[in-house]
GROMACS .gro file of C-alpha atoms in nm:
model
   69
    1MET     CA    1  10.589   9.619  12.929
    2LYS     CA    2  10.580   9.861  13.222
    3THR     CA    3  10.262   9.997  13.338
    4LYS     CA    4  10.177  10.269  13.563
    5ILE     CA    5   9.837  10.132  13.716
    6ALA     CA    6   9.948  10.126  14.084
    7GLU     CA    7  10.062  10.476  14.081
    8ASN     CA    8   9.781  10.593  13.892
    9ILE     CA    9   9.510  10.431  14.106
   10LYS     CA   10   9.661  10.622  14.388
   11PHE     CA   11   9.704  10.920  14.219
   12TYR     CA   12   9.314  10.933  14.094
   13ARG     CA   13   9.209  10.798  14.441
   14ARG     CA   14   9.389  11.095  14.603
   15GLN     CA   15   9.226  11.363  14.335
   16LEU     CA   16   8.912  11.228  14.438
   17GLY     CA   17   8.952  11.258  14.821
   18LEU     CA   18   8.862  10.877  14.875
   19THR     CA   19   9.010  10.655  15.122
   20GLN     CA   20   9.140  10.306  15.023
   21GLN     CA   21   8.803  10.215  15.211
   22GLU     CA   22   8.578  10.432  15.025
   23LEU     CA   23   8.740  10.296  14.710
   24ALA     CA   24   8.714   9.937  14.774
   25GLU     CA   25   8.355   9.997  14.901
   26LYS     CA   26   8.272  10.104  14.540
   27LEU     CA   27   8.452   9.808  14.387
   28ASN     CA   28   8.250   9.613  14.611
   29GLY     CA   29   8.579   9.480  14.760
   30LYS     CA   30   8.814   9.512  15.068
   31LYS     CA   31   9.042   9.767  15.168
   32SER     CA   32   9.335   9.532  15.138
   33LEU     CA   33   9.229   9.493  14.787
   34VAL     CA   34   9.285   9.864  14.684
   35SER     CA   35   9.627   9.850  14.898
   36ASN     CA   36   9.729   9.581  14.706
   37TYR     CA   37   9.680   9.745  14.359
   38GLU     CA   38   9.836  10.080  14.494
   39ASN     CA   39  10.152   9.870  14.590
   40GLY     CA   40  10.184   9.680  14.272
   41TYR     CA   41  10.126   9.336  14.444
   42SER     CA   42   9.825   9.280  14.233
   43THR     CA   43   9.676   9.431  13.885
   44PRO     CA   44   9.293   9.458  13.874
   45ASP     CA   45   9.151   9.234  13.581
   46ILE     CA   46   9.024   9.396  13.284
   47PHE     CA   47   8.665   9.475  13.429
   48THR     CA   48   8.778   9.624  13.739
   49LEU     CA   49   8.983   9.854  13.540
   50CYS     CA   50   8.700   9.972  13.346
   51LYS     CA   51   8.509  10.032  13.672
   52LEU     CA   52   8.804  10.222  13.818
   53ALA     CA   53   8.837  10.429  13.504
   54ASP     CA   54   8.469  10.497  13.543
   55ILE     CA   55   8.466  10.594  13.906
   56PHE     CA   56   8.776  10.824  13.825
   57ASP     CA   57   8.635  10.956  13.512
   58VAL     CA   58   8.947  10.878  13.306
   59SER     CA   59   8.999  10.652  12.989
   60LEU     CA   60   9.176  10.327  13.023
   61ASP     CA   61   9.467  10.468  12.852
   62GLU     CA   62   9.496  10.727  13.080
   63LEU     CA   63   9.463  10.492  13.396
   64VAL     CA   64   9.709  10.209  13.246
   65GLU     CA   65   9.963  10.443  13.093
   66TRP     CA   66  10.213  10.201  12.959
   67SER     CA   67  10.560  10.200  12.797
   68LYS     CA   68  10.773   9.967  12.626
   69ASP     CA   69  11.071  10.005  12.862
   0.00000   0.00000   0.00000
């Protein structure tokens, strides 16, 4: 299973005009956390995914966008 979570976090963050630092503050985390998500070094847990979907005003399906490839 392949997801596009990393790409989508970066895309939606930029759509809102947020810096990594600003998004990290909304998640009560550090800038490195967002950087790791966007670079695919780590994947947000389900609670963080829900919070991101809420911040970006998208569904979890839109945020995760996976395929069977």
